PDB file of C-alpha atoms in Angstrom:
ATOM      1  CA  MET A   1     -23.071  -4.659 -34.132  1.00 88.00           C
ATOM      2  CA  LEU A   2     -24.481  -1.585 -32.425  1.00 96.00           C
ATOM      3  CA  THR A   3     -25.757  -1.524 -28.859  1.00 97.00           C
ATOM      4  CA  VAL A   4     -27.067   2.043 -28.994  1.00 98.00           C
ATOM      5  CA  ASP A   5     -30.269   2.273 -31.021  1.00 97.00           C
ATOM      6  CA  PHE A   6     -29.933   5.383 -33.179  1.00 97.00           C
ATOM      7  CA  THR A   7     -33.648   5.431 -33.898  1.00 95.00           C
ATOM      8  CA  ARG A   8     -34.124   6.186 -30.180  1.00 95.00           C
ATOM      9  CA  PHE A   9     -30.954   8.261 -29.941  1.00 97.00           C
ATOM     10  CA  PRO A  10     -30.893  10.261 -33.186  1.00 94.00           C
ATOM     11  CA  LEU A  11     -27.853  12.182 -34.368  1.00 96.00           C
ATOM     12  CA  ALA A  12     -27.965  15.298 -36.523  1.00 95.00           C
ATOM     13  CA  PRO A  13     -25.272  16.141 -39.090  1.00 96.00           C
ATOM     14  CA  GLY A  14     -22.689  18.331 -37.416  1.00 97.00           C
ATOM     15  CA  ASP A  15     -23.341  17.031 -33.893  1.00 98.00           C
ATOM     16  CA  ARG A  16     -20.210  16.946 -31.764  1.00 98.00           C
ATOM     17  CA  VAL A  17     -20.013  13.345 -30.535  1.00 98.00           C
ATOM     18  CA  LEU A  18     -17.703  11.781 -27.948  1.00 98.00           C
ATOM     19  CA  ASP A  19     -17.463   7.982 -27.999  1.00 98.00           C
ATOM     20  CA  LEU A  20     -15.889   7.431 -24.582  1.00 98.00           C
ATOM     21  CA  GLY A  21     -14.074   4.132 -24.205  1.00 97.00           C
ATOM     22  CA  CYS A  22     -14.616   3.568 -27.912  1.00 97.00           C
ATOM     23  CA  GLY A  23     -12.882   0.176 -28.088  1.00 96.00           C
ATOM     24  CA  ALA A  24     -12.926  -1.035 -31.684  1.00 96.00           C
ATOM     25  CA  GLY A  25     -14.975   2.026 -32.673  1.00 97.00           C
ATOM     26  CA  ARG A  26     -18.357   0.611 -33.723  1.00 97.00           C
ATOM     27  CA  HIS A  27     -20.451   3.511 -32.393  1.00 98.00           C
ATOM     28  CA  ALA A  28     -17.906   6.107 -33.506  1.00 98.00           C
ATOM     29  CA  PHE A  29     -18.040   4.729 -37.057  1.00 98.00           C
ATOM     30  CA  GLU A  30     -21.836   4.903 -37.123  1.00 98.00           C
ATOM     31  CA  ALA A  31     -21.812   8.480 -35.824  1.00 98.00           C
ATOM     32  CA  TYR A  32     -19.271   9.411 -38.523  1.00 98.00           C
ATOM     33  CA  ARG A  33     -21.477   7.829 -41.216  1.00 97.00           C
ATOM     34  CA  ARG A  34     -24.357   9.960 -39.949  1.00 97.00           C
ATOM     35  CA  GLY A  35     -22.418  13.177 -40.478  1.00 97.00           C
ATOM     36  CA  ALA A  36     -21.265  13.907 -36.928  1.00 98.00           C
ATOM     37  CA  ARG A  37     -18.006  15.457 -35.790  1.00 98.00           C
ATOM     38  CA  VAL A  38     -16.655  12.513 -33.835  1.00 98.00           C
ATOM     39  CA  VAL A  39     -13.997  12.083 -31.185  1.00 98.00           C
ATOM     40  CA  ALA A  40     -13.280   8.443 -30.314  1.00 98.00           C
ATOM     41  CA  LEU A  41     -11.354   8.188 -27.039  1.00 98.00           C
ATOM     42  CA  ASP A  42      -9.866   5.142 -25.335  1.00 97.00           C
ATOM     43  CA  GLN A  43      -6.940   4.380 -23.043  1.00 95.00           C
ATOM     44  CA  ASN A  44      -5.844   1.473 -25.273  1.00 96.00           C
ATOM     45  CA  ALA A  45      -3.258   2.773 -27.741  1.00 97.00           C
ATOM     46  CA  GLU A  46      -3.536  -0.248 -30.052  1.00 97.00           C
ATOM     47  CA  GLU A  47      -7.307   0.165 -30.378  1.00 97.00           C
ATOM     48  CA  ILE A  48      -6.882   3.867 -31.116  1.00 98.00           C
ATOM     49  CA  ARG A  49      -4.413   3.108 -33.899  1.00 98.00           C
ATOM     50  CA  GLU A  50      -6.903   0.690 -35.483  1.00 98.00           C
ATOM     51  CA  VAL A  51      -9.808   3.130 -35.165  1.00 98.00           C
ATOM     52  CA  THR A  52      -7.660   5.848 -36.769  1.00 98.00           C
ATOM     53  CA  LYS A  53      -6.961   3.541 -39.729  1.00 98.00           C
ATOM     54  CA  TRP A  54     -10.669   2.776 -40.149  1.00 98.00           C
ATOM     55  CA  PHE A  55     -11.596   6.459 -40.017  1.00 98.00           C
ATOM     56  CA  ALA A  56      -9.098   7.105 -42.811  1.00 97.00           C
ATOM     57  CA  ALA A  57     -10.439   4.178 -44.857  1.00 97.00           C
ATOM     58  CA  MET A  58     -14.015   5.409 -44.423  1.00 97.00           C
ATOM     59  CA  ALA A  59     -13.061   8.887 -45.536  1.00 96.00           C
ATOM     60  CA  GLU A  60     -11.258   7.527 -48.597  1.00 96.00           C
ATOM     61  CA  ALA A  61     -14.248   5.343 -49.486  1.00 96.00           C
ATOM     62  CA  GLY A  62     -16.649   8.284 -49.170  1.00 96.00           C
ATOM     63  CA  GLU A  63     -18.641   6.639 -46.375  1.00 96.00           C
ATOM     64  CA  ALA A  64     -19.055   9.885 -44.431  1.00 94.00           C
ATOM     65  CA  PRO A  65     -20.955  12.915 -45.745  1.00 95.00           C
ATOM     66  CA  ALA A  66     -19.401  16.316 -46.339  1.00 93.00           C
ATOM     67  CA  GLY A  67     -18.858  18.203 -43.110  1.00 94.00           C
ATOM     68  CA  ALA A  68     -18.347  15.087 -40.995  1.00 98.00           C
ATOM     69  CA  SER A  69     -15.045  14.651 -39.194  1.00 98.00           C
ATOM     70  CA  ALA A  70     -13.464  11.985 -37.026  1.00 98.00           C
ATOM     71  CA  VAL A  71     -10.428  11.701 -34.815  1.00 98.00           C
ATOM     72  CA  ALA A  72      -9.274   8.960 -32.448  1.00 98.00           C
ATOM     73  CA  MET A  73      -7.154   9.702 -29.404  1.00 98.00           C
ATOM     74  CA  GLU A  74      -5.845   8.200 -26.195  1.00 97.00           C
ATOM     75  CA  GLY A  75      -7.272   9.600 -22.983  1.00 96.00           C
ATOM     76  CA  ASP A  76      -8.384   9.069 -19.416  1.00 96.00           C
ATOM     77  CA  ALA A  77     -12.147   8.830 -18.817  1.00 96.00           C
ATOM     78  CA  LEU A  78     -11.674  10.367 -15.370  1.00 96.00           C
ATOM     79  CA  ASN A  79      -9.745  13.364 -16.718  1.00 97.00           C
ATOM     80  CA  LEU A  80     -11.094  14.175 -20.155  1.00 97.00           C
ATOM     81  CA  PRO A  81      -8.902  16.558 -22.167  1.00 97.00           C
ATOM     82  CA  PHE A  82     -11.808  18.767 -23.278  1.00 98.00           C
ATOM     83  CA  PRO A  83     -13.306  22.064 -22.083  1.00 98.00           C
ATOM     84  CA  ASP A  84     -16.700  22.197 -20.407  1.00 97.00           C
ATOM     85  CA  GLU A  85     -19.718  21.750 -22.717  1.00 97.00           C
ATOM     86  CA  SER A  86     -17.625  20.544 -25.669  1.00 97.00           C
ATOM     87  CA  PHE A  87     -20.062  17.925 -26.981  1.00 98.00           C
ATOM     88  CA  ASP A  88     -23.683  17.599 -28.057  1.00 98.00           C
ATOM     89  CA  VAL A  89     -23.676  13.832 -27.558  1.00 98.00           C
ATOM     90  CA  VAL A  90     -21.705  11.415 -25.387  1.00 98.00           C
ATOM     91  CA  ILE A  91     -21.763   7.629 -25.812  1.00 98.00           C
ATOM     92  CA  ILE A  92     -20.240   5.238 -23.272  1.00 98.00           C
ATOM     93  CA  SER A  93     -20.863   1.618 -24.204  1.00 98.00           C
ATOM     94  CA  GLU A  94     -19.823  -1.396 -22.090  1.00 97.00           C
ATOM     95  CA  VAL A  95     -17.251   0.660 -20.167  1.00 97.00           C
ATOM     96  CA  MET A  96     -18.608   1.678 -16.763  1.00 97.00           C
ATOM     97  CA  GLU A  97     -18.593  -1.878 -15.420  1.00 96.00           C
ATOM     98  CA  HIS A  98     -14.781  -1.796 -15.736  1.00 94.00           C
ATOM     99  CA  ILE A  99     -14.135   1.457 -13.840  1.00 94.00           C
ATOM    100  CA  PRO A 100     -13.953   1.653 -10.025  1.00 94.00           C
ATOM    101  CA  ASP A 101     -14.937   5.338  -9.940  1.00 96.00           C
ATOM    102  CA  ASP A 102     -18.045   5.185 -12.083  1.00 96.00           C
ATOM    103  CA  LYS A 103     -19.451   8.303 -10.428  1.00 96.00           C
ATOM    104  CA  GLY A 104     -16.307  10.180 -11.449  1.00 97.00           C
ATOM    105  CA  VAL A 105     -16.721   9.067 -15.060  1.00 97.00           C
ATOM    106  CA  LEU A 106     -20.334  10.231 -15.085  1.00 97.00           C
ATOM    107  CA  ALA A 107     -19.279  13.589 -13.622  1.00 97.00           C
ATOM    108  CA  GLU A 108     -16.716  14.056 -16.387  1.00 98.00           C
ATOM    109  CA  MET A 109     -19.261  13.170 -19.075  1.00 98.00           C
ATOM    110  CA  VAL A 110     -21.723  15.663 -17.642  1.00 98.00           C
ATOM    111  CA  ARG A 111     -18.999  18.323 -17.539  1.00 98.00           C
ATOM    112  CA  VAL A 112     -18.134  18.019 -21.241  1.00 98.00           C
ATOM    113  CA  LEU A 113     -21.780  17.677 -22.368  1.00 98.00           C
ATOM    114  CA  ARG A 114     -23.602  20.873 -23.290  1.00 98.00           C
ATOM    115  CA  PRO A 115     -26.925  21.708 -21.612  1.00 97.00           C
ATOM    116  CA  GLY A 116     -29.638  20.036 -23.662  1.00 97.00           C
ATOM    117  CA  GLY A 117     -27.159  17.433 -24.865  1.00 98.00           C
ATOM    118  CA  ARG A 118     -27.790  13.698 -24.794  1.00 98.00           C
ATOM    119  CA  ILE A 119     -25.944  10.724 -23.385  1.00 98.00           C
ATOM    120  CA  ALA A 120     -26.212   6.983 -24.039  1.00 98.00           C
ATOM    121  CA  VAL A 121     -24.938   4.522 -21.436  1.00 98.00           C
ATOM    122  CA  THR A 122     -24.803   0.760 -21.983  1.00 98.00           C
ATOM    123  CA  VAL A 123     -23.707  -1.896 -19.487  1.00 98.00           C
ATOM    124  CA  PRO A 124     -24.070  -5.682 -19.207  1.00 98.00           C
ATOM    125  CA  ARG A 125     -27.541  -6.548 -17.964  1.00 98.00           C
ATOM    126  CA  HIS A 126     -27.849  -7.854 -14.398  1.00 97.00           C
ATOM    127  CA  GLY A 127     -29.457 -11.270 -15.032  1.00 97.00           C
ATOM    128  CA  PRO A 128     -27.346 -12.576 -17.941  1.00 97.00           C
ATOM    129  CA  GLU A 129     -24.205 -11.149 -16.332  1.00 97.00           C
ATOM    130  CA  LYS A 130     -24.914 -12.931 -13.037  1.00 97.00           C
ATOM    131  CA  VAL A 131     -25.094 -16.221 -14.955  1.00 97.00           C
ATOM    132  CA  CYS A 132     -21.676 -15.540 -16.504  1.00 96.00           C
ATOM    133  CA  TRP A 133     -20.148 -14.752 -13.106  1.00 96.00           C
ATOM    134  CA  ALA A 134     -21.675 -17.910 -11.603  1.00 96.00           C
ATOM    135  CA  LEU A 135     -20.297 -20.110 -14.396  1.00 96.00           C
ATOM    136  CA  SER A 136     -16.779 -18.687 -14.559  1.00 94.00           C
ATOM    137  CA  ASP A 137     -14.437 -16.710 -12.321  1.00 93.00           C
ATOM    138  CA  ALA A 138     -12.113 -16.217 -15.288  1.00 91.00           C
ATOM    139  CA  TYR A 139     -14.868 -14.267 -17.063  1.00 92.00           C
ATOM    140  CA  HIS A 140     -14.512 -11.310 -14.726  1.00 90.00           C
ATOM    141  CA  GLU A 141     -11.497 -11.886 -12.454  1.00 87.00           C
ATOM    142  CA  VAL A 142      -8.945 -10.535 -14.930  1.00 84.00           C
ATOM    143  CA  GLU A 143      -7.008  -7.283 -15.072  1.00 82.00           C
ATOM    144  CA  GLY A 144      -9.321  -4.633 -16.470  1.00 83.00           C
ATOM    145  CA  GLY A 145     -12.307  -6.982 -16.245  1.00 88.00           C
ATOM    146  CA  HIS A 146     -15.805  -6.399 -14.950  1.00 92.00           C
ATOM    147  CA  ILE A 147     -15.772  -5.252 -11.332  1.00 94.00           C
ATOM    148  CA  ARG A 148     -19.516  -4.796 -10.787  1.00 95.00           C
ATOM    149  CA  ILE A 149     -22.925  -5.847 -12.075  1.00 96.00           C
ATOM    150  CA  TYR A 150     -25.492  -3.087 -12.400  1.00 97.00           C
ATOM    151  CA  LYS A 151     -29.158  -3.457 -11.725  1.00 97.00           C
ATOM    152  CA  ALA A 152     -31.181  -1.190 -13.987  1.00 97.00           C
ATOM    153  CA  ASP A 153     -32.497   0.968 -11.153  1.00 97.00           C
ATOM    154  CA  GLU A 154     -28.983   1.342  -9.700  1.00 97.00           C
ATOM    155  CA  LEU A 155     -27.585   2.646 -12.978  1.00 98.00           C
ATOM    156  CA  LEU A 156     -30.519   5.011 -13.480  1.00 98.00           C
ATOM    157  CA  ALA A 157     -30.047   6.320  -9.927  1.00 97.00           C
ATOM    158  CA  ARG A 158     -26.392   7.070 -10.648  1.00 97.00           C
ATOM    159  CA  ILE A 159     -27.374   8.835 -13.866  1.00 98.00           C
ATOM    160  CA  ARG A 160     -29.891  11.001 -11.991  1.00 97.00           C
ATOM    161  CA  GLU A 161     -27.402  11.733  -9.195  1.00 97.00           C
ATOM    162  CA  ALA A 162     -25.000  13.023 -11.847  1.00 97.00           C
ATOM    163  CA  GLY A 163     -27.595  15.631 -12.858  1.00 97.00           C
ATOM    164  CA  LEU A 164     -28.956  13.895 -15.948  1.00 98.00           C
ATOM    165  CA  ARG A 165     -32.573  13.110 -16.815  1.00 98.00           C
ATOM    166  CA  PRO A 166     -33.167   9.590 -18.177  1.00 98.00           C
ATOM    167  CA  TYR A 167     -35.752   9.449 -20.959  1.00 97.00           C
ATOM    168  CA  GLY A 168     -35.625   5.885 -22.230  1.00 97.00           C
ATOM    169  CA  THR A 169     -34.223   2.378 -21.730  1.00 98.00           C
ATOM    170  CA  HIS A 170     -34.162  -0.961 -23.522  1.00 98.00           C
ATOM    171  CA  HIS A 171     -32.233  -4.220 -23.728  1.00 98.00           C
ATOM    172  CA  ALA A 172     -30.073  -5.475 -26.597  1.00 98.00           C
ATOM    173  CA  HIS A 173     -28.216  -8.527 -27.924  1.00 97.00           C
ATOM    174  CA  ALA A 174     -30.364 -11.349 -26.559  1.00 97.00           C
ATOM    175  CA  LEU A 175     -28.793 -13.828 -28.975  1.00 97.00           C
ATOM    176  CA  HIS A 176     -25.387 -13.108 -27.478  1.00 97.00           C
ATOM    177  CA  SER A 177     -26.285 -14.123 -23.925  1.00 98.00           C
ATOM    178  CA  PRO A 178     -26.317 -17.900 -24.646  1.00 97.00           C
ATOM    179  CA  TYR A 179     -22.993 -17.547 -26.459  1.00 97.00           C
ATOM    180  CA  TRP A 180     -21.327 -16.077 -23.381  1.00 96.00           C
ATOM    181  CA  TRP A 181     -22.959 -18.659 -21.122  1.00 97.00           C
ATOM    182  CA  LEU A 182     -21.433 -21.360 -23.320  1.00 97.00           C
ATOM    183  CA  LYS A 183     -18.056 -19.599 -23.264  1.00 95.00           C
ATOM    184  CA  CYS A 184     -18.145 -19.431 -19.487  1.00 95.00           C
ATOM    185  CA  ALA A 185     -19.267 -23.051 -19.138  1.00 96.00           C
ATOM    186  CA  PHE A 186     -16.597 -24.495 -21.466  1.00 96.00           C
ATOM    187  CA  GLY A 187     -13.824 -22.026 -20.598  1.00 94.00           C
ATOM    188  CA  VAL A 188     -13.626 -18.360 -21.537  1.00 92.00           C
ATOM    189  CA  ASP A 189     -10.477 -18.949 -23.600  1.00 90.00           C
ATOM    190  CA  ASN A 190     -11.651 -22.250 -25.070  1.00 92.00           C
ATOM    191  CA  ASP A 191     -12.889 -21.421 -28.565  1.00 90.00           C
ATOM    192  CA  LYS A 192     -12.524 -25.021 -29.772  1.00 93.00           C
ATOM    193  CA  ALA A 193     -15.475 -26.479 -27.865  1.00 95.00           C
ATOM    194  CA  LEU A 194     -18.051 -27.615 -30.417  1.00 96.00           C
ATOM    195  CA  PRO A 195     -21.059 -25.805 -28.868  1.00 95.00           C
ATOM    196  CA  VAL A 196     -19.061 -22.562 -28.697  1.00 96.00           C
ATOM    197  CA  ARG A 197     -17.871 -22.860 -32.303  1.00 96.00           C
ATOM    198  CA  ALA A 198     -21.334 -23.722 -33.573  1.00 97.00           C
ATOM    199  CA  TYR A 199     -23.013 -20.843 -31.784  1.00 97.00           C
ATOM    200  CA  HIS A 200     -20.299 -18.429 -32.934  1.00 96.00           C
ATOM    201  CA  LYS A 201     -21.024 -19.402 -36.539  1.00 96.00           C
ATOM    202  CA  LEU A 202     -24.689 -18.631 -35.935  1.00 94.00           C
ATOM    203  CA  LEU A 203     -23.844 -15.179 -34.587  1.00 96.00           C
ATOM    204  CA  VAL A 204     -21.521 -14.395 -37.502  1.00 95.00           C
ATOM    205  CA  TRP A 205     -24.219 -15.505 -39.953  1.00 95.00           C
ATOM    206  CA  ASP A 206     -26.756 -13.323 -38.145  1.00 94.00           C
ATOM    207  CA  ILE A 207     -24.477 -10.259 -38.169  1.00 92.00           C
ATOM    208  CA  MET A 208     -23.548 -10.671 -41.829  1.00 93.00           C
ATOM    209  CA  LYS A 209     -26.922 -11.689 -43.289  1.00 93.00           C
ATOM    210  CA  LYS A 210     -29.373 -10.050 -40.842  1.00 90.00           C
ATOM    211  CA  PRO A 211     -32.127 -12.582 -41.609  1.00 94.00           C
ATOM    212  CA  LEU A 212     -35.671 -11.723 -40.600  1.00 95.00           C
ATOM    213  CA  ALA A 213     -36.011 -14.838 -38.424  1.00 93.00           C
ATOM    214  CA  THR A 214     -33.132 -13.976 -36.091  1.00 94.00           C
ATOM    215  CA  ARG A 215     -34.076 -10.304 -36.002  1.00 93.00           C
ATOM    216  CA  LEU A 216     -37.581 -11.205 -34.868  1.00 96.00           C
ATOM    217  CA  ALA A 217     -36.212 -13.739 -32.379  1.00 95.00           C
ATOM    218  CA  GLU A 218     -33.848 -11.216 -30.854  1.00 96.00           C
ATOM    219  CA  GLN A 219     -36.566  -8.576 -30.688  1.00 95.00           C
ATOM    220  CA  ALA A 220     -38.798 -10.998 -28.786  1.00 97.00           C
ATOM    221  CA  LEU A 221     -36.010 -12.202 -26.475  1.00 97.00           C
ATOM    222  CA  ASN A 222     -34.372  -8.853 -25.691  1.00 97.00           C
ATOM    223  CA  PRO A 223     -36.752  -8.042 -22.811  1.00 97.00           C
ATOM    224  CA  VAL A 224     -36.032 -11.468 -21.305  1.00 97.00           C
ATOM    225  CA  ILE A 225     -32.323 -12.222 -21.820  1.00 97.00           C
ATOM    226  CA  GLY A 226     -30.906  -9.156 -23.583  1.00 98.00           C
ATOM    227  CA  LYS A 227     -27.147  -9.078 -22.857  1.00 98.00           C
ATOM    228  CA  SER A 228     -26.961  -5.285 -22.542  1.00 98.00           C
ATOM    229  CA  PHE A 229     -29.003  -2.677 -20.711  1.00 98.00           C
ATOM    230  CA  VAL A 230     -29.153   0.676 -22.509  1.00 98.00           C
ATOM    231  CA  ALA A 231     -30.171   4.001 -20.955  1.00 98.00           C
ATOM    232  CA  TYR A 232     -30.614   7.389 -22.629  1.00 98.00           C
ATOM    233  CA  ALA A 233     -30.587  10.716 -20.780  1.00 98.00           C
ATOM    234  CA  THR A 234     -30.372  14.455 -21.326  1.00 98.00           C
ATOM    235  CA  LYS A 235     -28.488  17.185 -19.519  1.00 98.00           C
ATOM    236  CA  PRO A 236     -31.071  19.776 -18.436  1.00 96.00           C
ATOM    237  CA  HIS A 237     -30.717  23.457 -19.216  1.00 89.00           C
ATOM    238  CA  LEU A 238     -29.978  25.565 -16.165  1.00 76.00           C
ATOM    239  CA  PRO A 239     -32.435  28.389 -15.512  1.00 68.00           C
ATOM    240  CA  SER A 240     -31.176  31.810 -16.576  1.00 51.00           C
ATOM    241  CA  PRO A 241     -30.007  34.176 -13.812  1.00 49.00           C
ATOM    242  CA  ALA A 242     -32.998  36.444 -14.522  1.00 50.00           C
ATOM    243  CA  ALA A 243     -35.421  33.534 -14.158  1.00 47.00           C
ATOM    244  CA  SER A 244     -33.746  32.442 -10.930  1.00 48.00           C
ATOM    245  CA  GLU A 245     -33.979  35.960  -9.491  1.00 50.00           C
ATOM    246  CA  ALA A 246     -37.631  36.226 -10.495  1.00 49.00           C
ATOM    247  CA  GLY A 247     -38.357  32.899  -8.847  1.00 52.00           C
ATOM    248  CA  ALA A 248     -36.631  33.979  -5.654  1.00 47.00           C
ATOM    249  CA  ALA A 249     -38.578  37.242  -5.639  1.00 49.00           C
ATOM    250  CA  ASP A 250     -41.863  35.368  -6.076  1.00 52.00           C
ATOM    251  CA  ALA A 251     -40.966  33.104  -3.162  1.00 47.00           C
ATOM    252  CA  GLU A 252     -40.374  36.102  -0.897  1.00 50.00           C
ATOM    253  CA  ARG A 253     -43.823  37.591  -1.620  1.00 52.00           C
TER     254      ARG A 253
END
């Protein structure tokens, strides 16, 4: 289940892609399938071991085209172990709401992204997330849990302050919002409640079968109750020294 829409955020074969806070690796796997050179980074060692296994299985099954590569590694989002301008693309999905220094994370992403490169940021959407917080303290008051709720304009302002230029936004996963509201209402760790179990079966069926009816329903509902807010941005090219000098000379005339 992808949150980033790769029709709006296209990847080219050979692109250097960083999936920052990769978790279980869903976006990293898709980038690998599309022929990218992928680095999946997370601070969770167990998740990294699982992602490494899946990369190996994908390679063995021939799921990635020739020239694609993939590696998973542990790392700190606030101190990325890469030189400046190492990547063409950076993806950070459902991560920034966990990190106190979100401006620091954005600064690191901008540092390792090449000029002209693209970034995708996804976070829980303000409205559906507020409902979850209102229904359950246990939903967010856990170690490593959500520490903030972004409004769309607040996230876009942070992205601009980091030196990036947003070029598109959308919402995703509308069908998942009611599931999390049910989880929060019946207990975040209570998977035995009948409404929770029934709705989970619906989501699994939707993910596995991708029926037209649920796809159309989610498309219609995403602008209203989409669980995630997704923003895309580019890192602008800096003017060349010659252009800067010419501009300064023109200003003096």
